mmCIF file of C-alpha atoms in Angstrom:
data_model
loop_
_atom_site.group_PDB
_atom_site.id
_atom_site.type_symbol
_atom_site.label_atom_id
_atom_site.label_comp_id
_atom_site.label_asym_id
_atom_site.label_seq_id
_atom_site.Cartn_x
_atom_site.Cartn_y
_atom_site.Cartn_z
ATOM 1 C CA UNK A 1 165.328 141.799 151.252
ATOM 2 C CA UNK A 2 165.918 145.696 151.569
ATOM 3 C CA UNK A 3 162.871 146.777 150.507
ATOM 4 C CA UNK A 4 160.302 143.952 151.802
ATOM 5 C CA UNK A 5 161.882 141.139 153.974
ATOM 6 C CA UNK A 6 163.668 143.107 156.793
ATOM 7 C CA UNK A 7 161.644 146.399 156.966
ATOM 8 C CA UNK A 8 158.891 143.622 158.090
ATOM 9 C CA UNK A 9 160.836 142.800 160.790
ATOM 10 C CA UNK A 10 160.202 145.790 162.623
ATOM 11 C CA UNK A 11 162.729 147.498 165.564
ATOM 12 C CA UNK A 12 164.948 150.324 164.359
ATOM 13 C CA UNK A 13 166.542 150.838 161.298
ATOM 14 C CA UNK A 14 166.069 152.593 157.997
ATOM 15 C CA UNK A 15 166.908 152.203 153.930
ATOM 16 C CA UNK A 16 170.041 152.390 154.972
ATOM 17 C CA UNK A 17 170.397 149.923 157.552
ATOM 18 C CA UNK A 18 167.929 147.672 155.537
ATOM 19 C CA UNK A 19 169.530 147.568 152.501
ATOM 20 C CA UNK A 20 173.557 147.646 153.935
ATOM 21 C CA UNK A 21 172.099 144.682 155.857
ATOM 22 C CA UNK A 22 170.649 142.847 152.681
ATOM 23 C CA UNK A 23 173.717 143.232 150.708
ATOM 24 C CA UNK A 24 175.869 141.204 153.381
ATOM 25 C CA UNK A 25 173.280 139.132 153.275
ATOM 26 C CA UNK A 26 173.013 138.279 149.680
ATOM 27 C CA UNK A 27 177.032 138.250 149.801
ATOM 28 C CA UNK A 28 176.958 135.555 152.899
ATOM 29 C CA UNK A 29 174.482 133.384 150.607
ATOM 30 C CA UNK A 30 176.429 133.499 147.257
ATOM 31 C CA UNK A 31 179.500 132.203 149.943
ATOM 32 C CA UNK A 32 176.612 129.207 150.882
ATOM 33 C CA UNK A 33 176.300 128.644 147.428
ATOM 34 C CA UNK A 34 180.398 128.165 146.722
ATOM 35 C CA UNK A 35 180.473 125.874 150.135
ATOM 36 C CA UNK A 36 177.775 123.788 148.548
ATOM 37 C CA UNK A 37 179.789 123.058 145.509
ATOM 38 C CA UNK A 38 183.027 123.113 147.763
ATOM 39 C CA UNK A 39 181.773 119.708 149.404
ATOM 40 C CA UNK A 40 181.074 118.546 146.142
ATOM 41 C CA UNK A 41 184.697 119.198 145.152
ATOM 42 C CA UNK A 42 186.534 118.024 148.285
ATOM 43 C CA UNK A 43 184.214 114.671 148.101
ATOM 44 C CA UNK A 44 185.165 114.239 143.924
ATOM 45 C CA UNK A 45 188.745 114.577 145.084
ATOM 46 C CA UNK A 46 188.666 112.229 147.874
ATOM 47 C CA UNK A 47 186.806 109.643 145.468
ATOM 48 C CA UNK A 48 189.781 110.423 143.326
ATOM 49 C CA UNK A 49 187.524 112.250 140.100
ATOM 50 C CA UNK A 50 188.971 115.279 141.025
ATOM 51 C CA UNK A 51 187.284 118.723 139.215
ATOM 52 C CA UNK A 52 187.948 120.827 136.798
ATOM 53 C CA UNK A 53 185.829 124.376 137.542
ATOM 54 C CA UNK A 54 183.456 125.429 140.000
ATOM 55 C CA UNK A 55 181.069 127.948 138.600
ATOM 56 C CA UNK A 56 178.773 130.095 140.184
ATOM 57 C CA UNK A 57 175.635 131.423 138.083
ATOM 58 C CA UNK A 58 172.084 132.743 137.256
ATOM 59 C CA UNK A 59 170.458 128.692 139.095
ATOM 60 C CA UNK A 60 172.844 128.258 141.479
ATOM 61 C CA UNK A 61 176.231 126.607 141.190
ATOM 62 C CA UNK A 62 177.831 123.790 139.009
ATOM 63 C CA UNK A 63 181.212 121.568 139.775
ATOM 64 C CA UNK A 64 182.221 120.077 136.543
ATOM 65 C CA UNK A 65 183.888 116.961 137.676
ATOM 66 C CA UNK A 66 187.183 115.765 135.251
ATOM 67 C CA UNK A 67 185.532 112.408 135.164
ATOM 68 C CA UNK A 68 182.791 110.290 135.633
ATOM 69 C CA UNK A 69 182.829 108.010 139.301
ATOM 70 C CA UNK A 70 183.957 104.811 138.852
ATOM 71 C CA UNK A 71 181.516 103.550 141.201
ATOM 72 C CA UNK A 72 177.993 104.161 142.212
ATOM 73 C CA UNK A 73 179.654 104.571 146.237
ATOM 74 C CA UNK A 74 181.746 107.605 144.507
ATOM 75 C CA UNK A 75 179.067 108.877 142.843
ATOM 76 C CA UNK A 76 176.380 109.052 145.909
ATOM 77 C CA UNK A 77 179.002 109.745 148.079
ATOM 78 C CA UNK A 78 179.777 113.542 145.331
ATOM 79 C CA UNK A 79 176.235 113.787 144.881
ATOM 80 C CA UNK A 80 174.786 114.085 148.846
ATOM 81 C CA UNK A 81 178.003 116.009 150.033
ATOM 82 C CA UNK A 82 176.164 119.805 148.506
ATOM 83 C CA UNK A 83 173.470 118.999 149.924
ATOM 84 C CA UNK A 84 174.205 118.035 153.310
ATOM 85 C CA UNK A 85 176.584 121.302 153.612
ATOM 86 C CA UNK A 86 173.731 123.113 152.963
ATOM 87 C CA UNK A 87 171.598 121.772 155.402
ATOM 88 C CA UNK A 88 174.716 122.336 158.295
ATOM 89 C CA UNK A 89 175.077 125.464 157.141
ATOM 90 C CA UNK A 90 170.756 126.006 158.092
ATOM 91 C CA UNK A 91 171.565 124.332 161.363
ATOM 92 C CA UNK A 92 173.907 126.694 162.202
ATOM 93 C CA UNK A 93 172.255 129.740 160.963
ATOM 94 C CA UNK A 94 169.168 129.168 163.306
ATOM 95 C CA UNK A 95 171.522 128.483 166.001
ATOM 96 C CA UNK A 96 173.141 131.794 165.366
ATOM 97 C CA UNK A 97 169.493 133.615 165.161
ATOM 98 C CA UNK A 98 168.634 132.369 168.762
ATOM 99 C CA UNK A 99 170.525 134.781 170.532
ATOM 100 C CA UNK A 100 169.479 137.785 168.018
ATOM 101 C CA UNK A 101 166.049 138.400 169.959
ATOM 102 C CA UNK A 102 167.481 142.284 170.423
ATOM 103 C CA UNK A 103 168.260 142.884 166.790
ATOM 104 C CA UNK A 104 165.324 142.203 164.752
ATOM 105 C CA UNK A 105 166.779 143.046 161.212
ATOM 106 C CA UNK A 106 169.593 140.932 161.655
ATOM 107 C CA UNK A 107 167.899 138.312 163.346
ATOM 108 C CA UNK A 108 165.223 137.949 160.570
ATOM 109 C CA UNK A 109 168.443 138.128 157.661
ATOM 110 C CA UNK A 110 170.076 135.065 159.635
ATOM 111 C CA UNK A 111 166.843 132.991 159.354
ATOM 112 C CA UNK A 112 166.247 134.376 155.947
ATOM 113 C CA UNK A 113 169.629 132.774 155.359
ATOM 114 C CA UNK A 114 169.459 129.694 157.271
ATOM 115 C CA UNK A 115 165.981 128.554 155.776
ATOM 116 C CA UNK A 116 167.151 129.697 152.240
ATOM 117 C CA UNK A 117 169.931 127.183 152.820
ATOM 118 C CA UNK A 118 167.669 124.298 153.742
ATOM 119 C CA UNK A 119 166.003 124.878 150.904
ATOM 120 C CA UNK A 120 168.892 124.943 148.994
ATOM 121 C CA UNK A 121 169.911 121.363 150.327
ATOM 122 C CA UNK A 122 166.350 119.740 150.117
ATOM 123 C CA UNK A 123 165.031 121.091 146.660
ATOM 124 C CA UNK A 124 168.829 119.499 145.370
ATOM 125 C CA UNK A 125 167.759 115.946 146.677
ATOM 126 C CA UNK A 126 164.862 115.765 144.886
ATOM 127 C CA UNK A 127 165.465 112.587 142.557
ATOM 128 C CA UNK A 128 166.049 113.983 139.198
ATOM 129 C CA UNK A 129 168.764 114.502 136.720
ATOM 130 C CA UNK A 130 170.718 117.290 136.605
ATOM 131 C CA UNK A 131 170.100 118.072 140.471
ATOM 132 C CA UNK A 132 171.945 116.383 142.873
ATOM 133 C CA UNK A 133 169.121 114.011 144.280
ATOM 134 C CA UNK A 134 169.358 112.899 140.410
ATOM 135 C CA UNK A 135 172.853 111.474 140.579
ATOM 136 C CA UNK A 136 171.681 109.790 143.938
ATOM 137 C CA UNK A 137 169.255 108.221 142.204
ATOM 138 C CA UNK A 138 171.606 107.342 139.306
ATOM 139 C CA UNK A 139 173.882 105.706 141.583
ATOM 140 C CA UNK A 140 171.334 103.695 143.630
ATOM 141 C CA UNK A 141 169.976 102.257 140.434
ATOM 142 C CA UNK A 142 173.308 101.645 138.752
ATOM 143 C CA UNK A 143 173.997 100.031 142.304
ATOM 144 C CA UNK A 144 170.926 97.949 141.910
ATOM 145 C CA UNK A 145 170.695 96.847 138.096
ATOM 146 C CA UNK A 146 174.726 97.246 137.270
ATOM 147 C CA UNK A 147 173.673 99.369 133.993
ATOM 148 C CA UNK A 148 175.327 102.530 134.005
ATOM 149 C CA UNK A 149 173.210 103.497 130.780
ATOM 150 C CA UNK A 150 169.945 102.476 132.060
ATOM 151 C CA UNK A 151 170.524 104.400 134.960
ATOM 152 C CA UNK A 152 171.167 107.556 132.987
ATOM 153 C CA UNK A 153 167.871 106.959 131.147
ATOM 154 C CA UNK A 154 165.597 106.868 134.509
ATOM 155 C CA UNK A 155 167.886 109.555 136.280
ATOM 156 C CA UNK A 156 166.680 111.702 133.050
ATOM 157 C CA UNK A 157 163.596 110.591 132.728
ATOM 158 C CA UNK A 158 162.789 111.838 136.379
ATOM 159 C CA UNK A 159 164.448 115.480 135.754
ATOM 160 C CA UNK A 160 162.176 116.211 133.224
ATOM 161 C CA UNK A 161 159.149 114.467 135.303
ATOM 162 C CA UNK A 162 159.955 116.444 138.160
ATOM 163 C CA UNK A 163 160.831 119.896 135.731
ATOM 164 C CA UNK A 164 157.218 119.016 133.795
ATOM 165 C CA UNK A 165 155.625 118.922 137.616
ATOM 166 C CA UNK A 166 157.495 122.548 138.240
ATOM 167 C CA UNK A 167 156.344 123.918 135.202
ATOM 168 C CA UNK A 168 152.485 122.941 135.921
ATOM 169 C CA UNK A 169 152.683 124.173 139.991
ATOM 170 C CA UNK A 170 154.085 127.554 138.040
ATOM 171 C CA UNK A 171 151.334 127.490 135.884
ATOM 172 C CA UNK A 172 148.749 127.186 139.168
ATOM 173 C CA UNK A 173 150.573 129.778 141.046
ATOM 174 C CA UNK A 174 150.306 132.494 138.527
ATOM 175 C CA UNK A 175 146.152 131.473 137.920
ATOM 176 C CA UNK A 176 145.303 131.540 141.431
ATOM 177 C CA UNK A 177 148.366 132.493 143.932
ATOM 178 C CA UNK A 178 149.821 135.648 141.394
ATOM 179 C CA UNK A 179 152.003 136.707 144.565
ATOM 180 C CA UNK A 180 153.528 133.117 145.359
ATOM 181 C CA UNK A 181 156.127 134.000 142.651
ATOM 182 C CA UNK A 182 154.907 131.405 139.733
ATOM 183 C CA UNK A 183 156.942 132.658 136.648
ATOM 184 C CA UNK A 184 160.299 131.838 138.530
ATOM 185 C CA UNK A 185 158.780 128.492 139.150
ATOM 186 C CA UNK A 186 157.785 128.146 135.386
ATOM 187 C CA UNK A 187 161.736 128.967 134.698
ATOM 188 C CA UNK A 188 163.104 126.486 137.082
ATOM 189 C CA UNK A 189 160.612 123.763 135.606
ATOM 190 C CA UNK A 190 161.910 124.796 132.505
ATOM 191 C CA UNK A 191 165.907 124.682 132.926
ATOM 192 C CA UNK A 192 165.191 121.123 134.762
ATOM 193 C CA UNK A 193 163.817 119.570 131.648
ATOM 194 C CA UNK A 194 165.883 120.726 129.294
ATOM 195 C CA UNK A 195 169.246 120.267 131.337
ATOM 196 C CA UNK A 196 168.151 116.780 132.102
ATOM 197 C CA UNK A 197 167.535 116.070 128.118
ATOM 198 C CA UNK A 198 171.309 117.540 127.584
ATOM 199 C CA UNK A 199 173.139 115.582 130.254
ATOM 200 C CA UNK A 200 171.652 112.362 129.245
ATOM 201 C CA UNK A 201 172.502 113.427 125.189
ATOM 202 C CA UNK A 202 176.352 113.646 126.583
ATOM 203 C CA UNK A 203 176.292 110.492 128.373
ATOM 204 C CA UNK A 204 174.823 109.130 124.919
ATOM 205 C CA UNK A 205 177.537 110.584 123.369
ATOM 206 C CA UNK A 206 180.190 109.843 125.413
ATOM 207 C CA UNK A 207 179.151 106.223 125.750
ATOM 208 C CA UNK A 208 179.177 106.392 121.910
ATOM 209 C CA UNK A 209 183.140 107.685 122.069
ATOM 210 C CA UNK A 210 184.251 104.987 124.322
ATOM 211 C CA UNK A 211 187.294 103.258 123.578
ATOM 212 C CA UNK A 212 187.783 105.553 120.908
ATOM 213 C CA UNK A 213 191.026 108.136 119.910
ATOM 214 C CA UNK A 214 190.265 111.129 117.967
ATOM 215 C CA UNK A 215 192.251 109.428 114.971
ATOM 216 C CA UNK A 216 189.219 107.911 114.286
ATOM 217 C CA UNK A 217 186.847 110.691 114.736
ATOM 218 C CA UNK A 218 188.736 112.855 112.620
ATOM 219 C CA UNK A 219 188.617 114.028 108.732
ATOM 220 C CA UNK A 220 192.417 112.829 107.746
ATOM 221 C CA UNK A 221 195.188 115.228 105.700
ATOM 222 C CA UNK A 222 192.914 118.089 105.711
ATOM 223 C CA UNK A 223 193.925 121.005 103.368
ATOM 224 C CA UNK A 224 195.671 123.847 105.243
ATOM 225 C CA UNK A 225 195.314 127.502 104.394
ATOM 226 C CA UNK A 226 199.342 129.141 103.780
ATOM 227 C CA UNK A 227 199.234 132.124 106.145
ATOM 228 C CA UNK A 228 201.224 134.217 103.886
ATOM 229 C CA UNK A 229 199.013 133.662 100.832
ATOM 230 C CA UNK A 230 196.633 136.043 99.637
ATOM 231 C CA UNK A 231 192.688 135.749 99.532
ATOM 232 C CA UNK A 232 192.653 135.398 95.660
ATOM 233 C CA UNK A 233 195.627 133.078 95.534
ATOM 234 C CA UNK A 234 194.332 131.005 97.771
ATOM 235 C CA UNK A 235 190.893 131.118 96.972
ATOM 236 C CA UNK A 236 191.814 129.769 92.952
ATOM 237 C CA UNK A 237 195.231 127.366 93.934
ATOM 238 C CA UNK A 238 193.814 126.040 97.185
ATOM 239 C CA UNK A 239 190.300 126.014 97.980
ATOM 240 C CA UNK A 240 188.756 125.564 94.391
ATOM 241 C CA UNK A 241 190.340 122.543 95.062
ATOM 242 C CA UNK A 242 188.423 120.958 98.058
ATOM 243 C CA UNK A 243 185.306 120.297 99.232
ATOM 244 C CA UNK A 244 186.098 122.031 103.022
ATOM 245 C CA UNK A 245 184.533 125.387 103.945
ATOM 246 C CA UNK A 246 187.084 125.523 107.214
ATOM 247 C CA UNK A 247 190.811 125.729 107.085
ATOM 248 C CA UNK A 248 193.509 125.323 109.689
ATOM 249 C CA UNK A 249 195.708 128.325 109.391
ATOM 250 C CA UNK A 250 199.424 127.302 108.764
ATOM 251 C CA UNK A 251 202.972 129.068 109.196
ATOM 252 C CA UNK A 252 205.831 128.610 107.104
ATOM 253 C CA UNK A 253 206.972 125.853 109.301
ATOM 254 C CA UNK A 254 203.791 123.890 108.720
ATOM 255 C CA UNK A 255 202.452 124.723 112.596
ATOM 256 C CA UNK A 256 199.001 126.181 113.021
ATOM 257 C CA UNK A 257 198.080 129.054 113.648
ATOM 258 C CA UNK A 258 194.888 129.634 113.754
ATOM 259 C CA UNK A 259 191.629 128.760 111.154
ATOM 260 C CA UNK A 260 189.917 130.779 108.447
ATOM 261 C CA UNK A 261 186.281 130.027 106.776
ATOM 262 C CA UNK A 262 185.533 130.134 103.784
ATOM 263 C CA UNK A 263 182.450 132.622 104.072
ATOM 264 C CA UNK A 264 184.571 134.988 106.112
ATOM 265 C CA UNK A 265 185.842 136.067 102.628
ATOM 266 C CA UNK A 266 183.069 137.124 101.058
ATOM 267 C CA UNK A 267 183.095 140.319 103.528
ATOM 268 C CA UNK A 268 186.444 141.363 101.967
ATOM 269 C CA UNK A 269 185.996 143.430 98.765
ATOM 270 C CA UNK A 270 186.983 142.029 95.294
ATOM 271 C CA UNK A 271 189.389 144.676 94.584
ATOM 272 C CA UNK A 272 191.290 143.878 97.865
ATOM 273 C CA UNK A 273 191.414 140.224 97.810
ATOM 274 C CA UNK A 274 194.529 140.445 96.213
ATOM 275 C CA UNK A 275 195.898 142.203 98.808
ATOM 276 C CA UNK A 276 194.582 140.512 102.050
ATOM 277 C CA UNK A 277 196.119 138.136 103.289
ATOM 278 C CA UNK A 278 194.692 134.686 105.013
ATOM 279 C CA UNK A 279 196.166 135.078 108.317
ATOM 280 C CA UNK A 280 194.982 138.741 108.592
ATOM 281 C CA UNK A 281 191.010 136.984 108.427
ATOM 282 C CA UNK A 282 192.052 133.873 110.553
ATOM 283 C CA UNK A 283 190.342 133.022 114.135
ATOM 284 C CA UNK A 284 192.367 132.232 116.927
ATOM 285 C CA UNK A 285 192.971 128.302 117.736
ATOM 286 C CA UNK A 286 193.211 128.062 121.576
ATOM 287 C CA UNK A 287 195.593 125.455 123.134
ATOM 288 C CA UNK A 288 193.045 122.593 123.667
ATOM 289 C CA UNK A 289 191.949 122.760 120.151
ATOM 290 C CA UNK A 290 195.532 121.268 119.193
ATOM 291 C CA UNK A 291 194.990 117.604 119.483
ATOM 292 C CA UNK A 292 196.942 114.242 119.504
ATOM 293 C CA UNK A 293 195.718 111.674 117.081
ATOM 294 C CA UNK A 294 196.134 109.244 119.986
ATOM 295 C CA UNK A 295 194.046 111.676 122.677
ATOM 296 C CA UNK A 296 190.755 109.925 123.697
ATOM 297 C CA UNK A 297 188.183 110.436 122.095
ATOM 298 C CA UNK A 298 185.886 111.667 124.839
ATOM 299 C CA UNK A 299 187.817 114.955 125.266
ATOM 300 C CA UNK A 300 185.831 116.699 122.213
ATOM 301 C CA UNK A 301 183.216 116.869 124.130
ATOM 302 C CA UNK A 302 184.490 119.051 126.206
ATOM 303 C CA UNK A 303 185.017 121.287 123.112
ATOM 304 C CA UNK A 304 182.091 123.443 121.924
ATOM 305 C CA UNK A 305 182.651 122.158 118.129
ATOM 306 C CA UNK A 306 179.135 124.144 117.396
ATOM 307 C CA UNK A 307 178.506 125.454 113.677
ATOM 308 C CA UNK A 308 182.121 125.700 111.636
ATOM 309 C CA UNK A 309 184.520 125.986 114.599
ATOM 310 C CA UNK A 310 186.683 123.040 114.408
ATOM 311 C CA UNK A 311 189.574 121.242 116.561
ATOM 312 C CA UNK A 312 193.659 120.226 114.226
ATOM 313 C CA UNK A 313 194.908 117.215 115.119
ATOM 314 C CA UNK A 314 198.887 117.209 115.204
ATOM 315 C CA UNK A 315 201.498 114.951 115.155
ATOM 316 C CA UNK A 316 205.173 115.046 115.129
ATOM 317 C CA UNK A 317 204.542 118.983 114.787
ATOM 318 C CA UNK A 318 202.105 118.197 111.037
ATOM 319 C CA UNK A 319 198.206 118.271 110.506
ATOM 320 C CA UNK A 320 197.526 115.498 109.813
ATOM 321 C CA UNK A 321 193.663 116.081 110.704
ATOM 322 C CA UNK A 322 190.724 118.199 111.543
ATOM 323 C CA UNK A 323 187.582 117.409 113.948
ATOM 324 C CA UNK A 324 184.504 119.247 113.527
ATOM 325 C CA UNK A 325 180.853 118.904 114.596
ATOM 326 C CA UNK A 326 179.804 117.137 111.930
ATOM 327 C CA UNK A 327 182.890 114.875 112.187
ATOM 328 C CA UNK A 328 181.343 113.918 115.907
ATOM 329 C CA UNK A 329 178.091 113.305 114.741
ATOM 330 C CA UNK A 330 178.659 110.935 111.883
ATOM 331 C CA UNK A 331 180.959 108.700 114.585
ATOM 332 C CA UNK A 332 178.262 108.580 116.850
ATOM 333 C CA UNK A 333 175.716 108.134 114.341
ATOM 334 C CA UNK A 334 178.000 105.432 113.075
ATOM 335 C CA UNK A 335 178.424 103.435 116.326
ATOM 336 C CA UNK A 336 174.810 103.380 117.711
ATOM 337 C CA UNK A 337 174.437 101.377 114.325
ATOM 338 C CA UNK A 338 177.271 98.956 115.136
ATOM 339 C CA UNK A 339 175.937 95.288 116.081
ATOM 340 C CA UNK A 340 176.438 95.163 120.128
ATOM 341 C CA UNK A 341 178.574 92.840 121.169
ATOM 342 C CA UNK A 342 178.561 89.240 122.970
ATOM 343 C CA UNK A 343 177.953 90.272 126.739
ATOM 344 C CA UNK A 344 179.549 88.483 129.239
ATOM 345 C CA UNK A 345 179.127 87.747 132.692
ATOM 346 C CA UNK A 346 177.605 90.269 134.883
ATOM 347 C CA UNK A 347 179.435 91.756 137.615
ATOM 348 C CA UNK A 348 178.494 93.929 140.392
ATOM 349 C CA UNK A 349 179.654 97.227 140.332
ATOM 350 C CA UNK A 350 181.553 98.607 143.798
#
């Protein structure tokens, strides 16, 4: 905007005014941005979801809801509230631009803003998964067929459409438009395909965790790594003894404390092995990796359990298990091959 947009608009002004001027500007739209996910949050409250974060990044914004709607009503009602702040907030920026006929560089930043914002709220009702037009579209069909999984198959399925139809106008702008800006189409296409693939995989998976508790996701009476114990004590006594390659941490009191892997010790040299002690290697273990056998299921998901991190399981102040990736695999491998059961009369959802 400071060094293209507003010296086009002509009048008075210089680099300085331009680019003071764009910097409000870019600040006023990032505050657009956080009142588009804003409405989403008030709305998931009202519905009684409720939300967890509202983040702010490189494609815009994201409200991470602490639940999925209970109705396909709830759902529409989260999903159009972004986009219809967004389009107020253009209303009332070319309101505000009307009267600016004297100030050209502001004038020109307020409709910069106030179309940018209708774009915003348009290009987010386009009907596909992860945008919000795609969790319109996930609650009119839900509405209309009463299958919540079907509906998060099409929803997908039109996300990457829609990102495969980005992708190929990116492709056209950079052969025969090079100034129309193609490569940031390409990247949009791009993100819409694959975050539409990785929000239907967790609906997959939490459909597969449904009525579960994380006693039965978990690896039971796991072997625990002493924190006092050195690397070669351990090493011959403890984990010669096992088939696990990660090990909850624990005090002398049996609490953990943290975990340690077993290839984290082959950075330590032999001759102080017998020296270093487990704890001194061990990785933090943040609050919500300390689980109840009886939690649901659903909440590892909300864990990054990615290569050999891993989740401890505690009861009455013992391990008495460990959850990693793998762990969460097998039980959904394990319960897409379950026989489905005996439907029973369809009902409408609200």
């Amino acid at each position: 905007m400071g060094a293209s947009v507003l010296p086009a608009a002509g009048g008075e002004g210089g680099p300085l005014i331009y680019w003071s001027v764009a910097v409000v500007t870019a600040l006023l739209f990032l505050a657009c941005l956080l009142a588009h996910e804003i409405a989403h949050l008030l709305v998931a409250q009202r519905t009684g979801v409720g939300a967890i974060s509202l983040t702010l990044w490189l494609m815009g914004g994201v409200t991470e809801l602490k639940g999925e709607p209970r109705t396909p009503r709830a759902e529409l009602a989260i999903a159009v509230a972004g986009p219809l702040a967004s389009i107020a907030v253009s209303a009332v920026g070319f309101l505000l631009a009307a009267p600016l006929q004297g100030v050209p560089v502001v004038r020109v930043a307020m409709i910069w803003l106030a179309f940018m914002n209708l774009v915003l709220g348009v290009f987010n009702l386009l009907p596909g998964a992860p945008l919000d037009g795609g969790r319109v579209l996930h609650a009119l069909i839900w509405r209309r067929t009463g299958d919540r999984a079907q509906a998060d198959q099409r929803a997908a399925g039109a996300g990457k459409i829609l990102g495969g139809l980005l992708v190929a106008l990116g492709v056209a702008q950079l052969l025969l438009w090079p100034a129309m800006g193609g490569l940031w189409t390409i990247i949009i296409g791009m993100f819409l395909v694959t975050a539409a693939h990785t929000q239907l995989l967790q609906q997959q998976l939490r459909a597969g965790l449904a009525g579960m508790r994380v006693r039965d996701v978990m690896t039971t009476d796991p072997v625990a790594a002493p924190a006092w114990f050195d690397i070669d004590r351990f090493v011959s006594g403890v984990a010669s003894q096992t088939h696990q390659t990660a090990f909850p941490v624990v005090d002398t009191s049996g609490a953990p404390t943290g975990y340690v892997l077993l290839q984290t010790f082959q950075g330590v040299p032999p001759g102080r092995r017998g020296t270093t002690r487990v704890d001194s290697l061990a990785r933090p273990l943040p609050p919500d990796r300390i689980l109840s056998p009886a939690q649901e299921a659903s909440v590892l998901l909300d864990l990054p359990l990615t290569g050999d991190q891993l989740a401890v399981v505690v009861e009455d102040g013992r391990i008495v298990g460990t959850v990693t990736g793998a762990d969460l695999v097998r039980t959904i491998q394990l319960a897409r091959l379950r026989p489905p059961s005996v439907p029973g009369p369809p009902t409408a959802p609200g």
